[in-house]
mmCIF file of C-alpha atoms and ligand atoms in Angstrom:
data_model
loop_
_atom_site.group_PDB
_atom_site.id
_atom_site.type_symbol
_atom_site.label_atom_id
_atom_site.label_comp_id
_atom_site.label_asym_id
_atom_site.label_seq_id
_atom_site.Cartn_x
_atom_site.Cartn_y
_atom_site.Cartn_z
ATOM 1 C CA MET S 1 10.040 13.259 -32.482
ATOM 2 C CA ASN S 2 13.436 14.418 -32.202
ATOM 3 C CA SER S 3 16.201 12.464 -30.965
ATOM 4 C CA ILE S 4 16.309 13.861 -27.178
ATOM 5 C CA THR S 5 12.469 13.215 -26.693
ATOM 6 C CA LYS S 6 13.193 9.657 -28.122
ATOM 7 C CA LEU S 7 16.253 9.299 -25.650
ATOM 8 C CA GLN S 8 14.087 10.213 -22.615
ATOM 9 C CA ASP S 9 11.519 7.929 -23.716
ATOM 10 C CA THR S 10 14.095 4.994 -23.642
ATOM 11 C CA LEU S 11 15.795 6.317 -20.546
ATOM 12 C CA LYS S 12 12.376 5.957 -18.783
ATOM 13 C CA SER S 13 11.431 2.591 -20.240
ATOM 14 C CA VAL S 14 14.874 1.322 -18.506
ATOM 15 C CA ARG S 15 13.457 3.027 -15.521
ATOM 16 C CA LEU S 16 15.711 5.950 -15.257
ATOM 17 C CA GLY S 17 12.755 8.496 -15.290
ATOM 18 C CA GLU S 18 14.428 10.931 -13.086
ATOM 19 C CA ALA S 19 17.392 11.296 -15.270
ATOM 20 C CA ALA S 20 15.144 11.526 -18.318
ATOM 21 C CA ASN S 21 13.097 14.373 -17.083
ATOM 22 C CA HIS S 22 16.300 16.121 -16.091
ATOM 23 C CA LEU S 23 18.459 15.131 -19.410
ATOM 24 C CA PRO S 24 18.152 18.584 -21.032
ATOM 25 C CA VAL S 25 19.623 20.432 -18.190
ATOM 26 C CA LEU S 26 22.242 17.252 -17.683
ATOM 27 C CA LEU S 27 23.137 18.043 -21.715
ATOM 28 C CA GLU S 28 23.329 21.681 -21.348
ATOM 29 C CA GLU S 29 25.785 21.244 -18.460
ATOM 30 C CA ALA S 30 28.078 18.756 -19.922
ATOM 31 C CA GLY S 31 28.313 21.158 -23.022
ATOM 32 C CA ALA S 32 29.274 24.081 -21.069
ATOM 33 C CA ASN S 33 31.757 22.283 -19.039
ATOM 34 C CA ASP S 34 33.100 20.302 -22.173
ATOM 35 C CA ASP S 35 32.629 17.025 -19.872
ATOM 36 C CA THR S 36 34.145 13.531 -21.451
ATOM 37 C CA TYR S 37 31.834 10.989 -22.206
ATOM 38 C CA ALA S 38 32.408 9.256 -19.171
ATOM 39 C CA ALA S 39 31.985 12.405 -16.851
ATOM 40 C CA PHE S 40 28.478 12.951 -18.524
ATOM 41 C CA LEU S 41 27.456 9.402 -18.308
ATOM 42 C CA THR S 42 28.632 9.498 -14.410
ATOM 43 C CA ASN S 43 26.574 12.754 -14.065
ATOM 44 C CA VAL S 44 23.474 10.953 -15.220
ATOM 45 C CA VAL S 45 23.488 7.840 -13.319
ATOM 46 C CA ASN S 46 24.488 10.370 -10.283
ATOM 47 C CA TYR S 47 21.484 12.688 -10.463
ATOM 48 C CA GLU S 48 19.138 9.246 -10.987
ATOM 49 C CA GLN S 49 20.555 7.985 -7.863
ATOM 50 C CA LYS S 50 20.584 11.354 -5.737
ATOM 51 C CA ARG S 51 16.624 11.862 -6.764
ATOM 52 C CA ARG S 52 15.702 8.434 -5.942
ATOM 53 C CA GLU S 53 17.348 8.672 -2.372
ATOM 54 C CA GLU S 54 15.838 12.355 -2.170
ATOM 55 C CA LYS S 55 12.361 10.635 -3.335
ATOM 56 C CA LYS S 56 12.659 7.531 -0.748
ATOM 57 C CA VAL S 57 13.194 10.303 2.117
ATOM 58 C CA GLU S 58 10.288 12.128 0.940
ATOM 59 C CA LYS S 59 8.094 8.870 1.084
ATOM 60 C CA HIS S 60 9.237 8.045 4.415
ATOM 61 C CA PHE S 61 8.551 11.723 5.874
ATOM 62 C CA LYS S 62 5.135 11.099 4.642
ATOM 63 C CA TRP S 63 4.711 7.737 6.061
ATOM 64 C CA ALA S 64 6.021 8.875 9.591
ATOM 65 C CA THR S 65 2.950 11.245 9.997
ATOM 66 C CA PHE S 66 5.159 13.575 12.429
ATOM 67 C CA PRO S 67 2.229 15.759 14.287
ATOM 68 C CA PHE S 68 4.871 18.366 13.811
ATOM 69 C CA ARG S 69 8.223 18.729 12.655
ATOM 70 C CA LYS S 70 10.898 19.836 15.263
ATOM 71 C CA THR S 71 14.471 18.762 15.165
ATOM 72 C CA LEU S 72 17.031 17.855 17.472
ATOM 73 C CA ASP S 73 18.807 21.357 16.764
ATOM 74 C CA GLN S 74 15.614 23.115 18.204
ATOM 75 C CA PHE S 75 15.728 20.828 21.281
ATOM 76 C CA ASP S 76 17.275 22.838 24.069
ATOM 77 C CA VAL S 77 19.389 20.215 26.121
ATOM 78 C CA GLY S 78 20.008 22.812 28.529
ATOM 79 C CA GLU S 79 16.533 23.005 30.126
ATOM 80 C CA GLN S 80 16.950 19.346 30.613
ATOM 81 C CA GLN S 81 18.714 18.533 33.961
ATOM 82 C CA SER S 82 18.012 15.274 33.562
ATOM 83 C CA MET S 83 20.107 14.668 30.389
ATOM 84 C CA SER S 84 23.620 15.510 29.773
ATOM 85 C CA LYS S 85 24.866 17.267 26.681
ATOM 86 C CA ARG S 86 26.723 13.785 26.104
ATOM 87 C CA GLN S 87 23.872 11.409 26.690
ATOM 88 C CA PHE S 88 21.755 13.803 24.152
ATOM 89 C CA ASN S 89 24.777 13.608 21.707
ATOM 90 C CA GLN S 90 24.791 9.404 22.121
ATOM 91 C CA LEU S 91 21.003 9.391 21.278
ATOM 92 C CA LYS S 92 21.781 11.684 18.079
ATOM 93 C CA GLU S 93 24.152 9.129 16.900
ATOM 94 C CA LEU S 94 21.491 6.610 16.538
ATOM 95 C CA LEU S 95 23.757 3.913 17.353
ATOM 96 C CA TRP S 96 21.037 2.594 19.718
ATOM 97 C CA ILE S 97 18.541 1.827 16.734
ATOM 98 C CA GLU S 98 21.096 -0.408 15.076
ATOM 99 C CA GLN S 99 21.497 -2.120 18.072
ATOM 100 C CA LEU S 100 17.633 -2.580 18.657
ATOM 101 C CA TYR S 101 17.320 -0.675 21.804
ATOM 102 C CA ASN S 102 14.072 0.804 22.779
ATOM 103 C CA LEU S 103 13.662 4.266 24.594
ATOM 104 C CA ILE S 104 10.991 5.001 27.104
ATOM 105 C CA LEU S 105 10.540 8.769 27.517
ATOM 106 C CA LEU S 106 8.774 9.609 30.900
ATOM 107 C CA GLY S 107 7.763 12.997 32.174
ATOM 108 C CA PRO S 108 4.978 15.291 33.174
ATOM 109 C CA PRO S 109 3.084 16.914 30.189
ATOM 110 C CA GLY S 110 4.985 19.896 28.387
ATOM 111 C CA VAL S 111 8.760 18.485 29.450
ATOM 112 C CA GLY S 112 9.636 17.833 25.579
ATOM 113 C CA LYS S 113 8.829 14.164 25.213
ATOM 114 C CA THR S 114 7.193 14.378 22.088
ATOM 115 C CA HIS S 115 9.568 16.834 20.790
ATOM 116 C CA LEU S 116 12.638 14.702 21.456
ATOM 117 C CA ALA S 117 10.733 11.659 20.096
ATOM 118 C CA ILE S 118 9.920 13.492 16.968
ATOM 119 C CA GLY S 119 13.753 15.095 16.396
ATOM 120 C CA LEU S 120 14.877 11.517 16.758
ATOM 121 C CA GLY S 121 12.480 10.279 14.208
ATOM 122 C CA ILE S 122 13.644 12.867 11.690
ATOM 123 C CA GLN S 123 17.282 12.333 12.426
ATOM 124 C CA ALA S 124 16.849 8.754 11.472
ATOM 125 C CA ILE S 125 14.727 9.155 8.626
ATOM 126 C CA ASN S 126 17.583 11.461 7.338
ATOM 127 C CA LYS S 127 19.771 8.348 7.908
ATOM 128 C CA GLY S 128 17.834 5.956 5.875
ATOM 129 C CA PHE S 129 15.630 4.560 8.485
ATOM 130 C CA LYS S 130 11.854 3.831 8.223
ATOM 131 C CA VAL S 131 9.931 5.520 11.177
ATOM 132 C CA ILE S 132 6.573 5.558 11.996
ATOM 133 C CA PHE S 133 5.086 8.016 14.362
ATOM 134 C CA SER S 134 1.588 6.888 16.144
ATOM 135 C CA SER S 135 -0.401 8.435 19.114
ATOM 136 C CA MET S 136 -1.495 5.421 21.167
ATOM 137 C CA GLY S 137 -5.152 6.120 20.367
ATOM 138 C CA GLU S 138 -4.709 6.018 16.591
ATOM 139 C CA LEU S 139 -2.635 2.767 17.002
ATOM 140 C CA VAL S 140 -5.364 0.978 18.791
ATOM 141 C CA HIS S 141 -7.853 2.162 16.275
ATOM 142 C CA ALA S 142 -5.596 0.849 13.544
ATOM 143 C CA LEU S 143 -5.531 -2.522 15.456
ATOM 144 C CA LYS S 144 -9.061 -2.650 16.117
ATOM 145 C CA THR S 145 -9.657 -2.113 12.343
ATOM 146 C CA GLU S 146 -7.054 -3.736 10.772
ATOM 147 C CA GLU S 147 -9.574 -6.328 9.379
ATOM 148 C CA ILE S 148 -11.958 -4.236 8.050
ATOM 149 C CA THR S 149 -10.218 -1.196 6.529
ATOM 150 C CA ARG S 150 -7.378 -1.068 4.019
ATOM 151 C CA LYS S 151 -6.458 2.218 5.508
ATOM 152 C CA SER S 152 -5.657 0.441 8.668
ATOM 153 C CA GLN S 153 -4.002 -2.375 6.952
ATOM 154 C CA THR S 154 -1.568 -0.324 5.073
ATOM 155 C CA ARG S 155 -0.643 1.593 8.139
ATOM 156 C CA LEU S 156 -0.043 -1.344 10.233
ATOM 157 C CA LYS S 157 2.177 -3.118 7.437
ATOM 158 C CA ARG S 158 4.440 0.132 7.520
ATOM 159 C CA ILE S 159 4.408 0.151 11.413
ATOM 160 C CA ARG S 160 5.554 -3.863 11.295
ATOM 161 C CA ASN S 161 8.067 -2.831 8.440
ATOM 162 C CA ALA S 162 9.416 0.237 10.224
ATOM 163 C CA ASP S 163 12.975 0.481 11.842
ATOM 164 C CA LEU S 164 11.656 2.720 14.449
ATOM 165 C CA VAL S 165 8.001 3.134 15.782
ATOM 166 C CA ILE S 166 7.074 6.032 17.985
ATOM 167 C CA ILE S 167 4.202 5.603 20.126
ATOM 168 C CA ASP S 168 3.239 8.840 22.013
ATOM 169 C CA ASP S 169 1.533 9.108 25.077
ATOM 170 C CA LEU S 170 1.185 5.414 25.912
ATOM 171 C CA MET S 171 -1.118 5.262 28.664
ATOM 172 C CA PHE S 172 -3.381 8.127 27.834
ATOM 173 C CA MET S 173 -6.416 6.097 27.422
ATOM 174 C CA ALA S 174 -7.407 2.964 29.562
ATOM 175 C CA MET S 175 -7.742 -0.146 27.498
ATOM 176 C CA ASN S 176 -10.151 -3.248 27.482
ATOM 177 C CA GLN S 177 -8.936 -6.674 27.316
ATOM 178 C CA GLN S 178 -9.103 -6.953 23.379
ATOM 179 C CA GLU S 179 -7.278 -3.790 22.864
ATOM 180 C CA ALA S 180 -4.632 -4.792 25.336
ATOM 181 C CA ASN S 181 -4.456 -8.063 23.643
ATOM 182 C CA LEU S 182 -4.025 -6.568 20.282
ATOM 183 C CA PHE S 183 -1.346 -4.385 21.562
ATOM 184 C CA PHE S 184 0.670 -6.848 22.982
ATOM 185 C CA HIS S 185 0.632 -8.663 19.839
ATOM 186 C CA LEU S 186 1.850 -5.637 18.015
ATOM 187 C CA ILE S 187 4.692 -5.333 20.791
ATOM 188 C CA ASN S 188 5.607 -8.923 20.155
ATOM 189 C CA ASP S 189 5.647 -8.695 16.270
ATOM 190 C CA LEU S 190 8.462 -5.641 16.732
ATOM 191 C CA TYR S 191 10.102 -7.243 19.190
ATOM 192 C CA ASN S 192 13.609 -8.028 18.110
ATOM 193 C CA ASN S 193 12.862 -6.402 14.570
ATOM 194 C CA ALA S 194 12.166 -2.728 15.708
ATOM 195 C CA CYS S 195 13.195 -0.074 17.820
ATOM 196 C CA ILE S 196 10.503 1.491 19.784
ATOM 197 C CA ILE S 197 10.370 5.220 21.550
ATOM 198 C CA LEU S 198 7.011 5.226 23.854
ATOM 199 C CA THR S 199 6.520 8.676 25.681
ATOM 200 C CA SER S 200 4.349 8.377 28.777
ATOM 201 C CA ASN S 201 3.395 11.023 31.450
ATOM 202 C CA LYS S 202 2.531 7.599 33.899
ATOM 203 C CA ALA S 203 5.365 5.584 35.291
ATOM 204 C CA PRO S 204 5.636 1.865 34.274
ATOM 205 C CA LYS S 205 4.211 0.555 37.290
ATOM 206 C CA GLU S 206 0.953 2.405 36.773
ATOM 207 C CA TRP S 207 0.632 0.960 33.297
ATOM 208 C CA GLY S 208 -1.049 -2.086 34.770
ATOM 209 C CA GLU S 209 -4.197 -0.270 35.831
ATOM 210 C CA LEU S 210 -4.386 1.338 32.652
ATOM 211 C CA LEU S 211 -3.979 -2.005 30.607
ATOM 212 C CA GLY S 212 -6.183 -3.778 32.929
ATOM 213 C CA ASP S 213 -4.548 -7.174 32.730
ATOM 214 C CA PRO S 214 -1.475 -7.874 34.741
ATOM 215 C CA ALA S 215 -0.263 -10.588 32.964
ATOM 216 C CA ILE S 216 -0.543 -8.696 29.742
ATOM 217 C CA THR S 217 1.024 -5.930 31.110
ATOM 218 C CA THR S 218 4.160 -7.895 32.648
ATOM 219 C CA ALA S 219 4.572 -9.613 29.242
ATOM 220 C CA ILE S 220 4.601 -6.156 27.615
ATOM 221 C CA LEU S 221 6.918 -4.733 29.788
ATOM 222 C CA ASP S 222 9.191 -7.442 29.637
ATOM 223 C CA ARG S 223 9.469 -6.958 25.838
ATOM 224 C CA LEU S 224 9.914 -3.344 25.916
ATOM 225 C CA VAL S 225 12.154 -2.922 28.628
ATOM 226 C CA HIS S 226 14.368 -5.999 27.756
ATOM 227 C CA ARG S 227 16.783 -3.831 26.044
ATOM 228 C CA SER S 228 15.850 -0.263 26.923
ATOM 229 C CA GLU S 229 17.017 3.043 28.065
ATOM 230 C CA ILE S 230 14.531 4.859 30.379
ATOM 231 C CA ILE S 231 14.826 8.585 30.320
ATOM 232 C CA HIS S 232 13.043 10.704 32.923
ATOM 233 C CA LEU S 233 12.395 14.321 31.539
ATOM 234 C CA ASN S 234 11.479 16.273 34.391
ATOM 235 C CA GLY S 235 11.719 20.409 34.976
ATOM 236 C CA GLU S 236 9.189 22.553 34.635
ATOM 237 C CA SER S 237 6.960 22.424 31.447
ATOM 238 C CA TYR S 238 8.730 23.901 28.694
ATOM 239 C CA ARG S 239 5.110 25.386 27.404
ATOM 240 C CA MET S 240 4.558 27.246 30.641
ATOM 241 C CA LYS S 241 8.322 28.532 31.316
ATOM 242 C CA HIS S 242 8.366 30.015 27.846
ATOM 243 C CA ARG S 243 4.794 31.290 27.278
ATOM 244 C CA HIS S 244 4.081 34.548 26.204
ATOM 245 C CA SER S 245 2.211 36.576 28.515
ATOM 246 C CA ILE S 246 0.073 39.276 27.089
ATOM 247 C CA PHE S 247 0.973 41.723 30.247
ATOM 248 C CA GLU S 248 4.823 41.100 29.486
ATOM 249 C CA GLN S 249 4.299 42.487 26.147
ATOM 250 C CA GLU S 250 2.117 45.460 27.157
ATOM 251 C CA SER S 251 4.865 46.091 29.656
ATOM 252 C CA VAL S 252 7.733 46.035 27.160
ATOM 253 C CA THR S 253 5.627 48.874 25.210
ATOM 254 C CA ASN S 254 4.831 51.027 28.111
HETATM 255 P P1 LIG V 301 5.287 16.705 26.114
HETATM 256 O O1 LIG V 301 5.274 15.870 25.127
HETATM 257 O O2 LIG V 301 6.569 16.340 27.278
HETATM 258 O O3 LIG V 301 4.205 16.958 26.625
HETATM 259 P P2 LIG V 301 6.434 18.545 23.718
HETATM 260 O O4 LIG V 301 7.330 17.668 23.245
HETATM 261 O O5 LIG V 301 4.934 18.604 23.160
HETATM 262 O O6 LIG V 301 6.161 17.903 25.427
HETATM 263 O O7 LIG V 301 6.904 20.001 24.184
HETATM 264 C C1 LIG V 301 5.810 21.165 24.697
HETATM 265 C C2 LIG V 301 6.532 22.017 23.773
HETATM 266 O O8 LIG V 301 7.670 22.700 24.241
HETATM 267 C C3 LIG V 301 6.813 21.940 22.274
HETATM 268 O O9 LIG V 301 6.560 23.172 21.548
HETATM 269 C C4 LIG V 301 8.213 21.725 22.277
HETATM 270 O O10 LIG V 301 8.971 22.349 20.898
HETATM 271 C C5 LIG V 301 8.764 22.742 23.513
HETATM 272 N N1 LIG V 301 9.860 22.046 24.232
HETATM 273 C C6 LIG V 301 9.777 21.285 25.382
HETATM 274 N N2 LIG V 301 11.159 21.074 25.613
HETATM 275 C C7 LIG V 301 11.595 21.923 25.039
HETATM 276 C C8 LIG V 301 13.253 21.827 25.031
HETATM 277 N N3 LIG V 301 14.376 21.054 25.854
HETATM 278 N N4 LIG V 301 13.777 22.459 23.997
HETATM 279 C C9 LIG V 301 12.759 23.158 23.173
HETATM 280 N N5 LIG V 301 11.791 22.913 22.937
HETATM 281 C C10 LIG V 301 11.175 22.418 23.723
HETATM 282 MG MG1 LIG V 302 3.596 14.666 23.906
#
């Protein structure tokens, strides 16, 4: 075993695996730049640190399970009369995450609720926060199967540990008493520990019907709305407005 391989093994044994794998390149660069010992050591340690940070972000993206990745830069604020550029920039700064504010994004289908939620989620991960995206259906399923499947247990552990939990399409489904109870307990666990972004095409006053039980609905709403910003996205569906028409394409070519 040559001395570099030996050194790589030693680095790995003291948990500097990233630097170990990259050692040949680091050595070559140090030689080419005629680095001092201190500069070389700094580069080794910095490399390990940078890769760990990158891997952490990659892991958080994997955990987040976004259904698609659209960023805030791809979000056209001009389309939204209901939100000013200044408000959008305030959201983008993410101070509300540190202050534990919830965001409730309301509006009809197609106006960009999910896109905005995901864009904020991506921004948050890049800033070092832990984010989980879940549809309401998936969340309720995980809660109901928590006692029986490892997968649901892991998922819910991550949700309870997250800094930001995005619950998409809140009242898409009607819930029975047991489901509403489980959902309430989750919101209660998250309350004061994490931020929640909820998207819904139903106004909060209609949530009661879908949750069934008025007492549970009030308890959930109390916690969600206590420190929250409610944003009504409106306008025409972005999908409809920007849809590609076969006939338009035809007329261009004719
Ligand atoms: P919703 O969740 O409100 O039903 P989505 O977020 O799924 O709507 O948006 C529907 C589609 O339209 C997505 O492809 C999204 O990227 C796009 N979209 C909606 N609003 C905007 C916007 N303001 N700027 C850019 N794309 C938008
Ligand atoms: Mg949506």
